[in-house]
Amino acid sequence: MEKQELFDTVEAERSWLEDLSQSIWADPEVALQEYDSAEKLQDALREEGFEVETGVAGMDTAFIARYGEGDPVVGTMGEFDALPGMSQQATAEREPVEEGAPGHGCGHNLFGVGSLAAAVAVKRAIECGDAEGTVVYAGTPAEEAGGGKVYMVRDGVFDDVDAVVSWHPGWNNAPGKGSCLAVDSFEFRFEGETAHAAASPESGRSALDGVQLLGTGIEYMREHVPQAARIHYVVTDGGDAANIVPGEAAMECLVRAPDRAEVERISEWVKDAAEGAALMSGTELEATKTSGMYGVLPNHELGDVIRENMADAEFTLTEDQAQFASELKETLENPSYGRVQPEHREAAAEAAMFTQPIDAPDEGKTGSYSTDTGDVSWNVPVGRFTAATWPPGTPAHSWQAVAAGKELGTAGMLFAGKTIAGALYDLLTDEDRLARATGEFTQRKGDREYESPLPDDADPYELVDR
Ligand SMILES: [Zn+2]
């Protein structure tokens, strides 16, 4: 099969793929509530002859779809959860569909369907005997809250997969070769004694004092952790009324750093500080680790496979889409182009859609974010990229991103589908390529063992409720 045939398959299926994405966009469901969205994706995959296993890793909306037999096993991932409060119509002005309702502010409707387009195209290649092996589509819920993939990794979902190629909506077409921050999250709950705050404060012990002393301790720690580390917190419970000494108070705290071991070291220090805060305030501490993630282990070989396929896959934008893109772009108050290399910033600033593929802008860099793809990347070589689904400079989680996600974004979605299809096809048909990706993975990982950063009794549903 020529690569072009694979791309043509995606084009030929354009109409129902766009409908599928739009129907998920129109019914946005937040983390672990994505019942309809997951079902729509599963139905489409079953229709194509994929074997679908639902409810994996203890999550109703997590699923795995497989087609084919034997090795190699190549995979892609699809997210489909929406964000709370981000409801927005597909218009070039701020206009919610329903005030306060969820919306697809991160383009996950496109994400889920773009990857599905690729899985379907690769399946067709296997079906007609042009490629041998298995293609896997992992339906990964709750990216925006809790990180469903970490649970799927712990459940062994990726154990037999040889390589994964995945993407994320964005405003440029570029492979990712960078890393990001590993993270641990905690809840620190202090228990004191309530008392009348004016009449008998000597009988009280303030749980809020515990929280505040911990916060102060963290501020002093900042100077002594590596530059790239991040520690941030909010007070989730600070008491009920000012005339009552707070008997209960709680802090949610995140610790991030490029290196997983560094996160664990800093986390231990924060826990010590919490114990110190409890001692100082005469309160009891309950420290609970709620979640954790690895940073991304990059794979340059897969980045190169992606980049080559981007060069061949066509990005088609209709006139209506281009028109809407320029209207939407006008509404951006502070577009930022810092994400791409300096030499591309002018072109990005001028374009309504920045469709020209570029080289990895993040090679050798560590982004200040965390993603549950990190855990996948420590278990199987993962290639990542962004595709242009909204106008250059548009931040994710903005109303413009939601507005673009309905129709405009399907252009980048199909481009992503072609790119992933081409990359997975290369990995199925070119043994050396796959071996190089695996070799790089083994070498980068070195002797570091992956250990699930989740607490033993972690329950994804509890995490989302927090
Ligand atoms: Zn996202």
Short mmCIF file of C-alpha atoms and ligand atoms in Angstrom, two decimals:
data_model
loop_
_atom_site.label_atom_id
_atom_site.label_comp_id
_atom_site.label_asym_id
_atom_site.label_seq_id
_atom_site.Cartn_x
_atom_site.Cartn_y
_atom_site.Cartn_z
CA MET A 1 0.00 0.00 0.00
CA GLU A 2 1.26 3.43 -0.86
CA LYS A 3 1.20 5.93 1.96
CA GLN A 4 -1.16 8.06 -0.09
CA GLU A 5 -3.80 5.29 -0.01
CA LEU A 6 -3.75 5.43 3.76
CA PHE A 7 -4.27 9.19 3.71
CA ASP A 8 -7.03 8.76 1.12
CA THR A 9 -8.79 6.34 3.46
CA VAL A 10 -8.97 9.06 6.10
CA GLU A 11 -10.24 11.56 3.51
CA ALA A 12 -12.83 9.07 2.24
CA GLU A 13 -14.22 8.67 5.77
CA ARG A 14 -14.19 12.40 6.41
CA SER A 15 -17.92 12.90 6.61
CA TRP A 16 -18.78 10.46 9.41
CA LEU A 17 -15.58 11.26 11.28
CA GLU A 18 -16.55 14.95 11.32
CA ASP A 19 -20.07 14.05 12.43
CA LEU A 20 -18.73 11.86 15.21
CA SER A 21 -16.44 14.61 16.50
CA GLN A 22 -19.21 17.20 16.31
CA SER A 23 -21.62 14.99 18.18
CA ILE A 24 -19.09 14.57 21.02
CA TRP A 25 -18.46 18.34 20.92
CA ALA A 26 -22.21 18.98 21.23
CA ASP A 27 -22.56 16.71 24.27
CA PRO A 28 -19.53 17.62 26.39
CA GLU A 29 -18.98 15.30 29.33
CA VAL A 30 -16.44 15.89 32.10
CA ALA A 31 -13.89 13.42 33.47
CA LEU A 32 -15.25 9.92 34.16
CA GLN A 33 -18.74 11.03 33.15
CA GLU A 34 -17.95 10.52 29.45
CA TYR A 35 -20.46 7.70 29.01
CA ASP A 36 -22.01 8.87 25.72
CA SER A 37 -18.71 10.01 24.24
CA ALA A 38 -16.99 6.71 25.02
CA GLU A 39 -19.91 4.75 23.65
CA LYS A 40 -19.94 6.68 20.37
CA LEU A 41 -16.23 5.97 19.86
CA GLN A 42 -16.65 2.33 20.83
CA ASP A 43 -19.59 1.89 18.45
CA ALA A 44 -17.59 3.32 15.57
CA LEU A 45 -14.70 0.96 16.32
CA ARG A 46 -16.96 -2.09 16.63
CA GLU A 47 -18.56 -1.17 13.35
CA GLU A 48 -15.08 -1.34 11.82
CA GLY A 49 -14.50 -4.81 13.24
CA PHE A 50 -12.40 -3.87 16.26
CA GLU A 51 -12.70 -6.01 19.36
CA VAL A 52 -13.64 -3.64 22.16
CA GLU A 53 -13.04 -4.20 25.86
CA THR A 54 -14.84 -1.70 28.07
CA GLY A 55 -14.56 -0.69 31.71
CA VAL A 56 -10.80 -1.30 31.89
CA ALA A 57 -8.66 -0.31 34.89
CA GLY A 58 -11.73 0.21 37.05
CA MET A 59 -13.10 3.05 34.94
CA ASP A 60 -16.46 2.62 33.19
CA THR A 61 -15.43 4.90 30.35
CA ALA A 62 -11.92 3.52 29.73
CA PHE A 63 -11.66 1.06 26.87
CA ILE A 64 -9.31 -0.78 24.56
CA ALA A 65 -10.08 -1.62 20.96
CA ARG A 66 -7.89 -4.02 18.96
CA TYR A 67 -7.75 -5.21 15.41
CA GLY A 68 -5.40 -7.73 13.84
CA GLU A 69 -3.22 -10.53 15.11
CA GLY A 70 0.22 -10.94 16.53
CA ASP A 71 3.25 -8.66 16.45
CA PRO A 72 4.09 -5.92 16.10
CA VAL A 73 1.42 -4.22 18.17
CA VAL A 74 1.13 -0.51 17.50
CA GLY A 75 -1.23 1.81 19.30
CA THR A 76 -2.77 5.21 19.53
CA MET A 77 -4.74 6.94 22.25
CA GLY A 78 -7.94 8.94 22.25
CA GLU A 79 -9.10 11.39 24.91
CA PHE A 80 -12.68 12.62 25.03
CA ASP A 81 -13.38 14.40 28.31
CA ALA A 82 -14.55 18.01 28.45
CA LEU A 83 -13.90 20.82 30.94
CA PRO A 84 -16.39 22.11 33.49
CA GLY A 85 -17.84 25.59 32.93
CA MET A 86 -16.42 26.02 29.42
CA SER A 87 -19.66 25.94 27.44
CA GLN A 88 -19.34 27.96 24.24
CA GLN A 89 -20.99 28.05 20.85
CA ALA A 90 -19.08 27.78 17.58
CA THR A 91 -19.14 31.55 17.13
CA ALA A 92 -16.47 34.26 17.04
CA GLU A 93 -17.79 35.88 20.21
CA ARG A 94 -18.05 34.71 23.81
CA GLU A 95 -21.43 33.04 23.90
CA PRO A 96 -22.06 29.94 26.02
CA VAL A 97 -24.49 27.29 24.84
CA GLU A 98 -25.50 27.00 28.48
CA GLU A 99 -23.96 29.19 31.17
CA GLY A 100 -21.82 27.10 33.53
CA ALA A 101 -22.13 23.88 31.51
CA PRO A 102 -19.06 21.93 30.34
CA GLY A 103 -17.34 22.50 27.02
CA HIS A 104 -14.53 21.01 24.95
CA GLY A 105 -11.90 23.59 25.87
CA CYS A 106 -9.03 21.24 25.14
CA GLY A 107 -10.37 19.84 21.87
CA HIS A 108 -10.67 16.30 23.18
CA ASN A 109 -13.61 15.61 20.88
CA LEU A 110 -11.12 16.09 18.03
CA PHE A 111 -8.44 14.16 19.89
CA GLY A 112 -10.60 11.05 20.31
CA VAL A 113 -11.83 11.02 16.72
CA GLY A 114 -8.54 12.01 15.03
CA SER A 115 -6.83 9.01 16.62
CA LEU A 116 -9.79 6.83 15.72
CA ALA A 117 -9.46 7.88 12.07
CA ALA A 118 -5.88 6.61 12.18
CA ALA A 119 -6.81 3.31 13.82
CA VAL A 120 -9.43 2.73 11.14
CA ALA A 121 -7.02 3.50 8.28
CA VAL A 122 -4.36 1.17 9.72
CA LYS A 123 -6.98 -1.51 10.22
CA ARG A 124 -7.84 -1.30 6.52
CA ALA A 125 -4.17 -1.80 5.66
CA ILE A 126 -4.00 -4.88 7.89
CA GLU A 127 -7.29 -6.17 6.51
CA CYS A 128 -6.11 -6.07 2.92
CA GLY A 129 -2.81 -7.71 3.82
CA ASP A 130 -0.58 -4.67 3.29
CA ALA A 131 0.59 -4.70 6.86
CA GLU A 132 0.91 -7.41 9.47
CA GLY A 133 0.32 -7.11 13.16
CA THR A 134 -2.16 -5.49 15.51
CA VAL A 135 -3.48 -1.98 15.91
CA VAL A 136 -4.76 -0.83 19.29
CA TYR A 137 -6.88 2.19 20.15
CA ALA A 138 -6.81 3.08 23.84
CA GLY A 139 -9.82 5.13 24.92
CA THR A 140 -8.33 7.10 27.81
CA PRO A 141 -10.81 9.04 29.97
CA ALA A 142 -10.32 11.72 32.60
CA GLU A 143 -7.25 13.44 31.19
CA GLU A 144 -8.40 16.74 32.69
CA ALA A 145 -8.94 15.40 36.20
CA GLY A 146 -7.12 12.51 37.73
CA GLY A 147 -5.24 11.16 34.73
CA GLY A 148 -6.96 8.00 33.51
CA LYS A 149 -3.86 6.75 31.68
CA VAL A 150 -1.90 6.26 34.89
CA TYR A 151 -4.55 3.77 36.02
CA MET A 152 -4.54 2.09 32.62
CA VAL A 153 -0.78 1.73 32.76
CA ARG A 154 -1.02 0.22 36.25
CA ASP A 155 -3.59 -2.22 34.89
CA GLY A 156 -1.13 -3.41 32.26
CA VAL A 157 -3.10 -2.06 29.30
CA PHE A 158 0.06 -1.11 27.37
CA ASP A 159 2.13 -4.16 28.33
CA ASP A 160 1.99 -5.85 24.93
CA VAL A 161 2.13 -2.65 22.87
CA ASP A 162 5.39 -2.01 20.99
CA ALA A 163 4.93 1.69 20.21
CA VAL A 164 2.29 4.40 20.63
CA VAL A 165 1.77 7.46 18.46
CA SER A 166 -0.55 10.10 19.83
CA TRP A 167 -1.35 13.77 19.42
CA HIS A 168 -3.05 16.74 21.00
CA PRO A 169 -5.01 19.61 19.48
CA GLY A 170 -3.13 22.90 19.34
CA TRP A 171 -2.24 25.65 16.88
CA ASN A 172 0.80 24.22 15.10
CA ASN A 173 1.72 21.00 13.35
CA ALA A 174 4.84 19.79 15.10
CA PRO A 175 6.22 16.62 16.65
CA GLY A 176 7.13 16.74 20.32
CA LYS A 177 10.62 15.78 21.37
CA GLY A 178 10.61 17.39 24.79
CA SER A 179 9.73 16.26 28.26
CA CYS A 180 7.60 17.73 31.04
CA LEU A 181 7.31 17.62 34.81
CA ALA A 182 6.58 14.61 36.97
CA VAL A 183 4.08 15.34 39.72
CA ASP A 184 2.75 14.10 43.06
CA SER A 185 -0.40 15.41 44.68
CA PHE A 186 -1.34 15.40 48.31
CA GLU A 187 -4.07 16.32 50.67
CA PHE A 188 -2.94 17.54 54.08
CA ARG A 189 -5.78 17.55 56.55
CA PHE A 190 -5.28 19.01 60.04
CA GLU A 191 -7.52 18.30 62.96
CA GLY A 192 -7.60 20.61 65.97
CA GLU A 193 -10.07 21.53 68.69
CA THR A 194 -12.92 23.96 68.15
CA ALA A 195 -13.58 26.63 70.76
CA HIS A 196 -15.02 30.14 70.95
CA ALA A 197 -12.32 32.16 69.22
CA ALA A 198 -12.69 35.14 71.59
CA ALA A 199 -14.06 33.71 74.83
CA SER A 200 -11.92 30.57 75.19
CA PRO A 201 -9.18 30.44 72.54
CA GLU A 202 -6.88 28.72 75.04
CA SER A 203 -9.11 25.64 74.78
CA GLY A 204 -8.89 25.59 71.01
CA ARG A 205 -6.23 24.28 68.64
CA SER A 206 -6.53 25.73 65.17
CA ALA A 207 -6.39 23.35 62.23
CA LEU A 208 -6.07 26.42 60.01
CA ASP A 209 -2.86 27.31 61.84
CA GLY A 210 -1.55 23.93 60.73
CA VAL A 211 -2.39 24.69 57.12
CA GLN A 212 -0.87 28.16 57.29
CA LEU A 213 2.31 26.99 58.97
CA LEU A 214 2.69 24.33 56.29
CA GLY A 215 2.21 27.02 53.63
CA THR A 216 4.89 29.14 55.32
CA GLY A 217 7.22 26.15 55.48
CA ILE A 218 6.74 25.55 51.75
CA GLU A 219 7.55 29.19 50.97
CA TYR A 220 10.89 28.77 52.78
CA MET A 221 11.60 25.52 50.92
CA ARG A 222 11.34 27.17 47.51
CA GLU A 223 14.82 28.64 47.65
CA HIS A 224 16.32 25.22 48.21
CA VAL A 225 14.72 23.12 45.51
CA PRO A 226 15.97 22.97 41.90
CA GLN A 227 14.89 25.87 39.65
CA ALA A 228 12.57 23.76 37.54
CA ALA A 229 10.63 22.38 40.52
CA ARG A 230 7.17 23.70 41.27
CA ILE A 231 5.22 23.49 44.54
CA HIS A 232 1.70 24.88 44.56
CA TYR A 233 -1.24 24.65 46.89
CA VAL A 234 -4.71 25.83 47.70
CA VAL A 235 -6.62 25.81 50.96
CA THR A 236 -9.60 23.56 50.34
CA ASP A 237 -11.01 23.86 53.85
CA GLY A 238 -10.16 26.80 56.08
CA GLY A 239 -12.82 26.52 58.77
CA ASP A 240 -16.40 27.68 58.96
CA ALA A 241 -16.65 30.97 60.83
CA ALA A 242 -14.15 33.46 62.22
CA ASN A 243 -15.52 33.22 65.75
CA ILE A 244 -14.85 29.49 65.92
CA VAL A 245 -11.31 28.14 66.22
CA PRO A 246 -11.22 25.89 63.12
CA GLY A 247 -11.34 22.25 64.14
CA GLU A 248 -10.66 21.06 60.60
CA ALA A 249 -8.69 22.53 57.74
CA ALA A 250 -7.12 21.11 54.61
CA MET A 251 -4.65 21.92 51.88
CA GLU A 252 -4.28 20.40 48.44
CA CYS A 253 -0.67 20.49 47.32
CA LEU A 254 1.15 19.59 44.10
CA VAL A 255 4.88 18.93 43.81
CA ARG A 256 6.46 18.93 40.35
CA ALA A 257 9.98 18.48 39.01
CA PRO A 258 11.56 17.17 35.81
CA ASP A 259 12.88 14.07 37.51
CA ARG A 260 10.57 11.60 39.24
CA ALA A 261 13.14 10.92 41.99
CA GLU A 262 13.39 14.67 42.64
CA VAL A 263 9.60 14.89 43.01
CA GLU A 264 9.74 12.15 45.59
CA ARG A 265 12.55 13.86 47.51
CA ILE A 266 10.71 17.19 47.61
CA SER A 267 7.47 15.44 48.53
CA GLU A 268 9.14 13.82 51.54
CA TRP A 269 10.33 17.25 52.64
CA VAL A 270 6.83 18.72 52.27
CA LYS A 271 5.44 15.85 54.33
CA ASP A 272 8.04 16.56 57.04
CA ALA A 273 7.01 20.22 56.95
CA ALA A 274 3.39 19.14 57.40
CA GLU A 275 4.31 17.12 60.46
CA GLY A 276 6.22 20.10 61.80
CA ALA A 277 3.19 22.31 61.20
CA ALA A 278 1.02 19.88 63.14
CA LEU A 279 3.49 19.90 66.04
CA MET A 280 3.65 23.69 66.06
CA SER A 281 -0.11 24.11 66.00
CA GLY A 282 -0.87 21.26 68.38
CA THR A 283 -3.04 19.56 65.80
CA GLU A 284 -3.22 16.11 64.24
CA LEU A 285 -2.15 15.59 60.66
CA GLU A 286 -3.59 13.24 58.09
CA ALA A 287 -1.39 13.26 54.98
CA THR A 288 -2.80 11.49 51.93
CA LYS A 289 -1.06 11.06 48.64
CA THR A 290 -3.84 11.38 46.09
CA SER A 291 -2.10 10.94 42.77
CA GLY A 292 1.13 11.01 40.83
CA MET A 293 2.49 11.03 37.31
CA TYR A 294 5.78 10.62 35.49
CA GLY A 295 7.21 13.21 33.14
CA VAL A 296 7.37 12.29 29.45
CA LEU A 297 10.26 10.13 28.25
CA PRO A 298 10.73 11.57 24.76
CA ASN A 299 11.41 9.47 21.69
CA HIS A 300 13.18 11.30 18.88
CA GLU A 301 12.94 8.39 16.46
CA LEU A 302 9.16 8.45 16.72
CA GLY A 303 9.27 12.25 16.49
CA ASP A 304 11.07 11.84 13.17
CA VAL A 305 8.56 9.27 11.89
CA ILE A 306 5.79 11.72 12.75
CA ARG A 307 7.58 14.64 11.10
CA GLU A 308 8.09 12.71 7.86
CA ASN A 309 4.44 11.74 7.71
CA MET A 310 3.39 15.32 8.40
CA ALA A 311 5.34 16.37 5.34
CA ASP A 312 3.37 13.93 3.17
CA ALA A 313 -0.11 14.25 4.69
CA GLU A 314 -2.21 17.02 3.24
CA PHE A 315 -3.81 19.64 5.49
CA THR A 316 -7.04 20.71 3.84
CA LEU A 317 -8.90 23.76 5.02
CA THR A 318 -12.21 24.79 3.47
CA GLU A 319 -12.93 28.44 2.69
CA ASP A 320 -15.53 28.55 5.48
CA GLN A 321 -13.02 27.16 7.94
CA ALA A 322 -10.37 29.70 6.88
CA GLN A 323 -12.90 32.52 7.18
CA PHE A 324 -14.00 31.47 10.65
CA ALA A 325 -10.37 31.07 11.71
CA SER A 326 -9.56 34.67 10.85
CA GLU A 327 -12.68 35.95 12.64
CA LEU A 328 -11.79 33.91 15.70
CA LYS A 329 -8.18 35.02 15.63
CA GLU A 330 -9.27 38.67 15.78
CA THR A 331 -10.79 38.00 19.20
CA LEU A 332 -7.52 36.83 20.81
CA GLU A 333 -6.49 39.43 23.36
CA ASN A 334 -2.96 38.21 24.05
CA PRO A 335 -1.93 35.67 21.43
CA SER A 336 1.38 34.09 22.34
CA TYR A 337 3.66 32.53 19.74
CA GLY A 338 6.46 31.56 22.11
CA ARG A 339 5.65 27.89 21.70
CA VAL A 340 7.30 27.72 18.27
CA GLN A 341 10.86 28.54 17.23
CA PRO A 342 11.63 32.27 16.78
CA GLU A 343 11.91 31.85 12.99
CA HIS A 344 8.27 30.71 12.77
CA ARG A 345 6.72 33.36 15.00
CA GLU A 346 6.12 35.94 12.31
CA ALA A 347 4.38 33.45 10.02
CA ALA A 348 2.29 32.26 12.96
CA ALA A 349 1.34 35.82 13.87
CA GLU A 350 0.21 36.54 10.32
CA ALA A 351 -1.71 33.34 9.57
CA ALA A 352 -5.33 32.60 10.41
CA MET A 353 -4.31 28.93 10.62
CA PHE A 354 -0.67 27.88 10.83
CA THR A 355 -0.79 24.73 8.73
CA GLN A 356 2.84 24.39 7.62
CA PRO A 357 4.43 21.49 9.55
CA ILE A 358 7.50 22.47 11.54
CA ASP A 359 10.25 20.61 13.37
CA ALA A 360 9.92 19.84 17.06
CA PRO A 361 10.00 23.17 18.90
CA ASP A 362 10.65 21.54 22.28
CA GLU A 363 13.67 19.36 21.58
CA GLY A 364 15.84 19.20 24.67
CA LYS A 365 13.32 21.21 26.70
CA THR A 366 11.20 20.36 29.71
CA GLY A 367 7.78 21.97 29.61
CA SER A 368 6.24 23.23 32.85
CA TYR A 369 3.21 20.97 32.72
CA SER A 370 2.37 17.37 33.50
CA THR A 371 0.44 14.83 31.48
CA ASP A 372 -0.73 11.29 32.07
CA THR A 373 0.94 10.38 28.77
CA GLY A 374 4.15 10.54 30.81
CA ASP A 375 3.36 7.23 32.50
CA VAL A 376 2.60 5.60 29.16
CA SER A 377 5.94 6.84 27.81
CA TRP A 378 7.86 5.01 30.55
CA ASN A 379 6.26 1.72 29.56
CA VAL A 380 6.26 1.87 25.79
CA PRO A 381 7.96 4.20 23.26
CA VAL A 382 5.57 7.09 22.68
CA GLY A 383 5.64 9.56 19.80
CA ARG A 384 3.71 12.78 20.35
CA PHE A 385 2.69 15.76 18.28
CA THR A 386 0.30 18.66 18.07
CA ALA A 387 -1.91 19.42 15.09
CA ALA A 388 -3.39 22.81 14.26
CA THR A 389 -7.03 22.77 15.30
CA TRP A 390 -7.35 26.42 16.29
CA PRO A 391 -5.83 29.77 15.20
CA PRO A 392 -2.18 30.44 16.09
CA GLY A 393 -1.72 31.87 19.55
CA THR A 394 -5.00 30.46 20.89
CA PRO A 395 -4.54 29.13 24.41
CA ALA A 396 -6.08 25.75 25.22
CA HIS A 397 -8.88 25.97 27.80
CA SER A 398 -10.13 29.22 26.26
CA TRP A 399 -13.57 29.89 24.80
CA GLN A 400 -11.91 30.28 21.39
CA ALA A 401 -10.58 26.73 21.64
CA VAL A 402 -14.11 25.49 22.31
CA ALA A 403 -15.53 27.52 19.43
CA ALA A 404 -12.88 26.15 17.05
CA GLY A 405 -13.49 22.58 18.13
CA LYS A 406 -16.75 22.09 16.33
CA GLU A 407 -16.03 22.59 12.62
CA LEU A 408 -12.76 24.45 12.15
CA GLY A 409 -10.82 21.95 14.21
CA THR A 410 -11.84 18.95 12.13
CA ALA A 411 -9.26 20.00 9.49
CA GLY A 412 -6.42 19.50 11.98
CA MET A 413 -8.15 16.42 13.33
CA LEU A 414 -8.07 14.71 9.93
CA PHE A 415 -4.48 15.84 9.42
CA ALA A 416 -3.64 14.25 12.78
CA GLY A 417 -5.47 11.09 11.72
CA LYS A 418 -3.39 10.85 8.54
CA THR A 419 -0.15 11.56 10.40
CA ILE A 420 -0.78 8.87 13.02
CA ALA A 421 -1.96 6.39 10.38
CA GLY A 422 1.20 6.95 8.35
CA ALA A 423 3.45 6.66 11.40
CA LEU A 424 1.81 3.47 12.68
CA TYR A 425 1.95 2.00 9.19
CA ASP A 426 5.68 2.73 9.03
CA LEU A 427 6.18 1.00 12.37
CA LEU A 428 4.20 -2.04 11.28
CA THR A 429 6.03 -2.40 7.98
CA ASP A 430 9.56 -1.23 8.81
CA GLU A 431 11.18 -3.47 11.40
CA ASP A 432 14.28 -1.30 11.66
CA ARG A 433 12.29 1.79 12.43
CA LEU A 434 10.45 0.10 15.28
CA ALA A 435 13.70 -1.41 16.55
CA ARG A 436 15.33 2.03 16.60
CA ALA A 437 12.40 3.50 18.56
CA THR A 438 12.60 0.61 21.04
CA GLY A 439 16.37 0.92 21.32
CA GLU A 440 16.10 4.62 22.07
CA PHE A 441 13.41 3.93 24.68
CA THR A 442 15.60 1.35 26.42
CA GLN A 443 18.60 3.61 26.33
CA ARG A 444 16.80 6.71 27.67
CA LYS A 445 15.15 4.75 30.42
CA GLY A 446 18.47 3.24 31.48
CA ASP A 447 18.28 1.34 34.72
CA ARG A 448 15.39 3.36 36.09
CA GLU A 449 12.43 1.12 36.87
CA TYR A 450 8.91 2.38 36.40
CA GLU A 451 6.91 2.13 39.59
CA SER A 452 3.33 3.29 39.52
CA PRO A 453 3.23 6.67 41.27
CA LEU A 454 -0.34 5.99 42.37
CA PRO A 455 -1.06 5.23 46.00
CA ASP A 456 -1.97 1.54 46.40
CA ASP A 457 -5.62 2.10 47.14
CA ALA A 458 -6.06 4.92 44.61
CA ASP A 459 -9.55 5.05 43.17
CA PRO A 460 -9.98 7.20 40.06
CA TYR A 461 -13.53 8.15 41.00
CA GLU A 462 -12.47 9.45 44.39
CA LEU A 463 -9.79 11.51 42.72
CA VAL A 464 -12.22 13.25 40.41
CA ASP A 465 -14.53 14.09 43.31
CA ARG A 466 -11.81 15.79 45.27
ZN ZN B 1 -6.03 18.25 26.64
#
